[in-house]
Every structure is written in C-alpha cells, then in structure tokens.
PDB file of C-alpha atoms in Angstrom:
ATOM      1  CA  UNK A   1       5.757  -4.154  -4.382  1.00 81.00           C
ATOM      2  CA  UNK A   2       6.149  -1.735  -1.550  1.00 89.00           C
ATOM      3  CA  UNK A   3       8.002  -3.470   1.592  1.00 94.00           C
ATOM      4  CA  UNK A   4       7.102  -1.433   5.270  1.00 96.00           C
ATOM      5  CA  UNK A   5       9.770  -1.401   8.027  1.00 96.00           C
ATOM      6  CA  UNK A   6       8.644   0.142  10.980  1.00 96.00           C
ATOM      7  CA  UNK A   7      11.112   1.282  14.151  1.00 94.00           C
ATOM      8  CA  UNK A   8      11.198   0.524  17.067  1.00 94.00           C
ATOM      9  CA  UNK A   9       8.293   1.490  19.278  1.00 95.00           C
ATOM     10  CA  UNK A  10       8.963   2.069  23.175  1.00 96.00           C
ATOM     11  CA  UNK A  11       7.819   2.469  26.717  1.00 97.00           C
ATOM     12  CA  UNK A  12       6.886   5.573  28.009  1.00 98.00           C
ATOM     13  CA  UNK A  13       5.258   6.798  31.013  1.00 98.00           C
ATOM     14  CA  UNK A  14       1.681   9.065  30.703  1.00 98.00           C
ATOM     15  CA  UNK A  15       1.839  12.613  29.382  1.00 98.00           C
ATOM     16  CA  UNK A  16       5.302  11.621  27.655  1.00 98.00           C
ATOM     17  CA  UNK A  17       5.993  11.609  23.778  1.00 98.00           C
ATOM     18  CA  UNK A  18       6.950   8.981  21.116  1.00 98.00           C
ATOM     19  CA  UNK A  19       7.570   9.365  17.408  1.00 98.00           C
ATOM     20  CA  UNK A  20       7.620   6.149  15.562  1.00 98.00           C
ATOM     21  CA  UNK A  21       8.617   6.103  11.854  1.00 98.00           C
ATOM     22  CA  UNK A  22       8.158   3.778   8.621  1.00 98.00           C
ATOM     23  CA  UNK A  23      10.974   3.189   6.151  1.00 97.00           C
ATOM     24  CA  UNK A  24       9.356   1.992   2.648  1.00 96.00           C
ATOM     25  CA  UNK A  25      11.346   0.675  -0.383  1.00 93.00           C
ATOM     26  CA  UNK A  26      10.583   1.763  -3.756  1.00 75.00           C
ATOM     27  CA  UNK A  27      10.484   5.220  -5.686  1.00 71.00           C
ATOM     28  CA  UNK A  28       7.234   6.004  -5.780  1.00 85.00           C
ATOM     29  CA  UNK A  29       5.981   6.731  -2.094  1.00 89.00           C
ATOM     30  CA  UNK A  30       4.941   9.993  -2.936  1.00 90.00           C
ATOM     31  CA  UNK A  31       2.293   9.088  -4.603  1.00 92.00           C
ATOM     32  CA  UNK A  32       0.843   6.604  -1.565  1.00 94.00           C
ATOM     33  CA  UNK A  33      -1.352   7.259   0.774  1.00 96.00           C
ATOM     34  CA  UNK A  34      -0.268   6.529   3.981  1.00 97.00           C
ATOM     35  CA  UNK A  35      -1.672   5.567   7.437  1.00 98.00           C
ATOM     36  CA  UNK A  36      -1.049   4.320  10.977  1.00 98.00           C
ATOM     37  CA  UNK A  37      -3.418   1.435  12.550  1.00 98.00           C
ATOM     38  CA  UNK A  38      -2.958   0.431  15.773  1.00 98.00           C
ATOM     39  CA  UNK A  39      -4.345  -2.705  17.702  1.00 98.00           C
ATOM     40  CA  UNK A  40      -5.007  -3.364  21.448  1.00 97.00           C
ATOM     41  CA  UNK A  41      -4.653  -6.866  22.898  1.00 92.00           C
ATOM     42  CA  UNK A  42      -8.207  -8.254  22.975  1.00 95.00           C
ATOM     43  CA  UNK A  43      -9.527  -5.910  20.465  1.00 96.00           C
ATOM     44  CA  UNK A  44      -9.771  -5.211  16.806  1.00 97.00           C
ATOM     45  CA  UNK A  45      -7.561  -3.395  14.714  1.00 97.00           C
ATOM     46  CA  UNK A  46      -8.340   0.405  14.180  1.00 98.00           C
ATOM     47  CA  UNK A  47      -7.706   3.258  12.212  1.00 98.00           C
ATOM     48  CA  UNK A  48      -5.049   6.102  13.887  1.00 98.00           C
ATOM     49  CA  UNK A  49      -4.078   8.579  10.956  1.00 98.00           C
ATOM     50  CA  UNK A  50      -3.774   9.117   7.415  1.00 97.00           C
ATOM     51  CA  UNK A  51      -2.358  11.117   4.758  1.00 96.00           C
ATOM     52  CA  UNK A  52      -3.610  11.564   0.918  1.00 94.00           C
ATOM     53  CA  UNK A  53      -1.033  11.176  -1.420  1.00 92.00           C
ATOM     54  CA  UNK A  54      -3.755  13.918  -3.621  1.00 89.00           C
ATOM     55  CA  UNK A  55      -3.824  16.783  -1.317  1.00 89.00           C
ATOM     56  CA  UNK A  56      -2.140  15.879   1.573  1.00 90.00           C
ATOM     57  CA  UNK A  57      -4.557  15.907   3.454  1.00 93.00           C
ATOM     58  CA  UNK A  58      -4.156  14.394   7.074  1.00 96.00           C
ATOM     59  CA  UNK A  59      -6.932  12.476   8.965  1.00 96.00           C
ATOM     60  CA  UNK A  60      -6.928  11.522  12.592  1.00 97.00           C
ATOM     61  CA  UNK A  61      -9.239   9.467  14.822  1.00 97.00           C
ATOM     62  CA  UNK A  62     -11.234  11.114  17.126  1.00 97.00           C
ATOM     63  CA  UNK A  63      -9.240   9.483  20.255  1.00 97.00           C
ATOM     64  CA  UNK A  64      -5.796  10.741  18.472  1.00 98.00           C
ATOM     65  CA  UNK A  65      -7.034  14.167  17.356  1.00 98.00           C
ATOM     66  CA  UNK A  66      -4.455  17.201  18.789  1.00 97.00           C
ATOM     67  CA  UNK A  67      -1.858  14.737  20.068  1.00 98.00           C
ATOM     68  CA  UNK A  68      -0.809  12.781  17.295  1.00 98.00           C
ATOM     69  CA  UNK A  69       0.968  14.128  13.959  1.00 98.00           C
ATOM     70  CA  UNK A  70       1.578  11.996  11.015  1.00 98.00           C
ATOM     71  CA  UNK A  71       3.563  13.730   8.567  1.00 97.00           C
ATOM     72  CA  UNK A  72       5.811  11.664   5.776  1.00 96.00           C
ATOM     73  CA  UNK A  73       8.974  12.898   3.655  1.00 95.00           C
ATOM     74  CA  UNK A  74       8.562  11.259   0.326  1.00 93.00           C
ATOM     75  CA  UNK A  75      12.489  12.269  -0.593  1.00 93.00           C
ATOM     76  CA  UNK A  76      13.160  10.114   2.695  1.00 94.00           C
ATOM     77  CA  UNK A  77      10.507   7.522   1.601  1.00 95.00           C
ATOM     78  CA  UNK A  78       9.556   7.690   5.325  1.00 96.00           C
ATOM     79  CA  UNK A  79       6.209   8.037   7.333  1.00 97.00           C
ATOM     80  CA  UNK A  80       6.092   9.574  10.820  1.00 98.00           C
ATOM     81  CA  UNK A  81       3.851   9.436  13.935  1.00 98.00           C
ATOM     82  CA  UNK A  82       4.375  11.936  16.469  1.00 98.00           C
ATOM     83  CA  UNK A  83       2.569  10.585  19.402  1.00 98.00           C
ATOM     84  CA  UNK A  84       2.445  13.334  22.179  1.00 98.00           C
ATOM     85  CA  UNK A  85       0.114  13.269  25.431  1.00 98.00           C
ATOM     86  CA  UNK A  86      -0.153   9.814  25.685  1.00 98.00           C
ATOM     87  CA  UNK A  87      -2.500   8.032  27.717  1.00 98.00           C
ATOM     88  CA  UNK A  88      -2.601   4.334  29.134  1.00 97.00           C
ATOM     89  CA  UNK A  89      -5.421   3.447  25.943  1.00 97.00           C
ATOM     90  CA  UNK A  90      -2.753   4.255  23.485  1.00 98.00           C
ATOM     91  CA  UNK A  91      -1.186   0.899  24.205  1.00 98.00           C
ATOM     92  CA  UNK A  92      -1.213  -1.078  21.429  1.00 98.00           C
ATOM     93  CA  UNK A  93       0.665  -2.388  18.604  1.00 98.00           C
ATOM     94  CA  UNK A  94       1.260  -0.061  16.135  1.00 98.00           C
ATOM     95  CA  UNK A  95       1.176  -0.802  12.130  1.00 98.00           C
ATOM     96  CA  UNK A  96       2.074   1.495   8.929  1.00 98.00           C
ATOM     97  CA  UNK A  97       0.119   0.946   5.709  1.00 97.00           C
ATOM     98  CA  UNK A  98       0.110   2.560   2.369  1.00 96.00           C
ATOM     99  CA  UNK A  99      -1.803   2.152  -0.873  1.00 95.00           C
ATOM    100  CA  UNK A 100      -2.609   3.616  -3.955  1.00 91.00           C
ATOM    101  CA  UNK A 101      -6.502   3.254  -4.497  1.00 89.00           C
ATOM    102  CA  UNK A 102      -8.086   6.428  -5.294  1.00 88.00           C
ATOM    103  CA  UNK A 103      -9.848   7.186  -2.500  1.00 89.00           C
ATOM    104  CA  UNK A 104     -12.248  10.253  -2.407  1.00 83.00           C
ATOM    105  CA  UNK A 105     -13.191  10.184   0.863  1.00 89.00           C
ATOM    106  CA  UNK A 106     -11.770  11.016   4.634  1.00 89.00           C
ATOM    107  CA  UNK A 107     -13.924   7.760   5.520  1.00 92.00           C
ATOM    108  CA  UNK A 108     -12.465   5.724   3.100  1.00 94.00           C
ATOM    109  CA  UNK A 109      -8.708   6.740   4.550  1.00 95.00           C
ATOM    110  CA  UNK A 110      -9.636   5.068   7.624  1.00 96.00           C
ATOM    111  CA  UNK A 111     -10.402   1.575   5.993  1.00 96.00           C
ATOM    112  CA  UNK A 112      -7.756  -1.053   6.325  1.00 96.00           C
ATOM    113  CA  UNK A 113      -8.358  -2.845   3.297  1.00 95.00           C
ATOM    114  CA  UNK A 114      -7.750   0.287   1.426  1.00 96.00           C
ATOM    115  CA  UNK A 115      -4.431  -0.452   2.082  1.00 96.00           C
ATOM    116  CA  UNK A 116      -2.036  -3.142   0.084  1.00 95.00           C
ATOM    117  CA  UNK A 117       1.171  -3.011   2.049  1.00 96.00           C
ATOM    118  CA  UNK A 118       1.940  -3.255   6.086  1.00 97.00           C
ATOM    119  CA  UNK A 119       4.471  -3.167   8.669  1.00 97.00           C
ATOM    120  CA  UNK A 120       5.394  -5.966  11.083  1.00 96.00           C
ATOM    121  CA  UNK A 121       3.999  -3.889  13.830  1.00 97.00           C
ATOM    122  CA  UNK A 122       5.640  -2.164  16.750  1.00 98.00           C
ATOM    123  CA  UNK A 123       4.811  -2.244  20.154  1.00 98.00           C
ATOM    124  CA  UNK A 124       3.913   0.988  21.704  1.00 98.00           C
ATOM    125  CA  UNK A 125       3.200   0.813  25.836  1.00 98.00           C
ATOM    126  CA  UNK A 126       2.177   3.566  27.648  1.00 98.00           C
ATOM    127  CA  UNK A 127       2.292   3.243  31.633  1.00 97.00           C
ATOM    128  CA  UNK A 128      -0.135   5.114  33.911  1.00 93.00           C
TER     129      UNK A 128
END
C-alpha cells in the first residue's frame, strides 16, 4: 500500500511558476511509475505528465509540453511538478498517482486506471 500526500498548491498570476510535490510512504517508489492528472471544474479528469519507473522516461501532454517538468527523487520518495508559464487553462485541481503495471507504452502512461494509488488533490489557480 502506497499512501500519496500532495502539498500545497497555490495562486499565481499568468506567466508565473509553481512547483507542487508528492510525498509517498513506502520503500519501494523507485520502482513506480509516476504521474500528475489534473481536473478542471466542469470537466473530466486528464492526463499532465509521467515518468517510467523502466527508463525514466518522462511524458507530457501536449498542452503542458516545454513548461512543465516532472522529475521525482526516489531517495526522497518524492514526485515533483515544475509548472512554469502558466496560463489561465492550467486551473485545475491537481492529483499525483503512481503504479506498478508494466506498461510498454507512452499511451498507456497517460491512462488513469493504470494507476493504483492517488493524492487528495491540490488546488492549483492561475489568474489572467
């Protein structure tokens, strides 16, 4: 069992920067992967970024792509987002996962129930 505590998101104005991190419990996050989900009010959840517990490999969404960073430190047990640039659309509430399905595929990183363990969430607003 792998418990997901998230901090605490933030408030920011357009064009600013947020990094929001993921404490997990247990000793073996290395070998999880990892991602970041986020979900706008009135809309479904989607996929944000990922990293392969494999390779680490990173995969972003298109809309995230050369702003955000995820980036973990497995010694730390701890997942990052780096959110830089960010625009009104990147409100949302923002939710770690990890898992440890083998997964072959970046297209199967960005599937939520590929994932077995979640954050509470974190509130992330971005003003224009």
């Amino acid at each position: 069992q792998v418990q997901l505590v998230e901090s605490r998101g933030g408030l920011v104005q357009a064009g600013g920067s947020l990094r929001l991190s993921c404490a997990a419990s247990g000793r073996t996050f290395s070998r999880y992967n990892v991602a970041w989900f986020r979900q706008a009010p009135g809309k479904e959840r989607e996929f944000v970024a990922a990293n392969s517990w494999s390779d680490d490999s990173n995969h972003y969404a298109d809309s995230v792509k050369g702003r955000f960073t995820i980036s973990r430190d497995n010694a730390k047990s701890t997942l990052y987002l780096q959110m830089n640039s960010l625009k009104p659309e990147d409100t949302a509430v923002y939710y770690c996962a990890a898992g440890r399905r083998w997964i072959t595929t970046a297209q199967g990183m960005e599937i939520a129930t590929n994932y077995d363990y979640w954050g509470q969430g974190t509130q992330v607003s971005v003003s224009s």
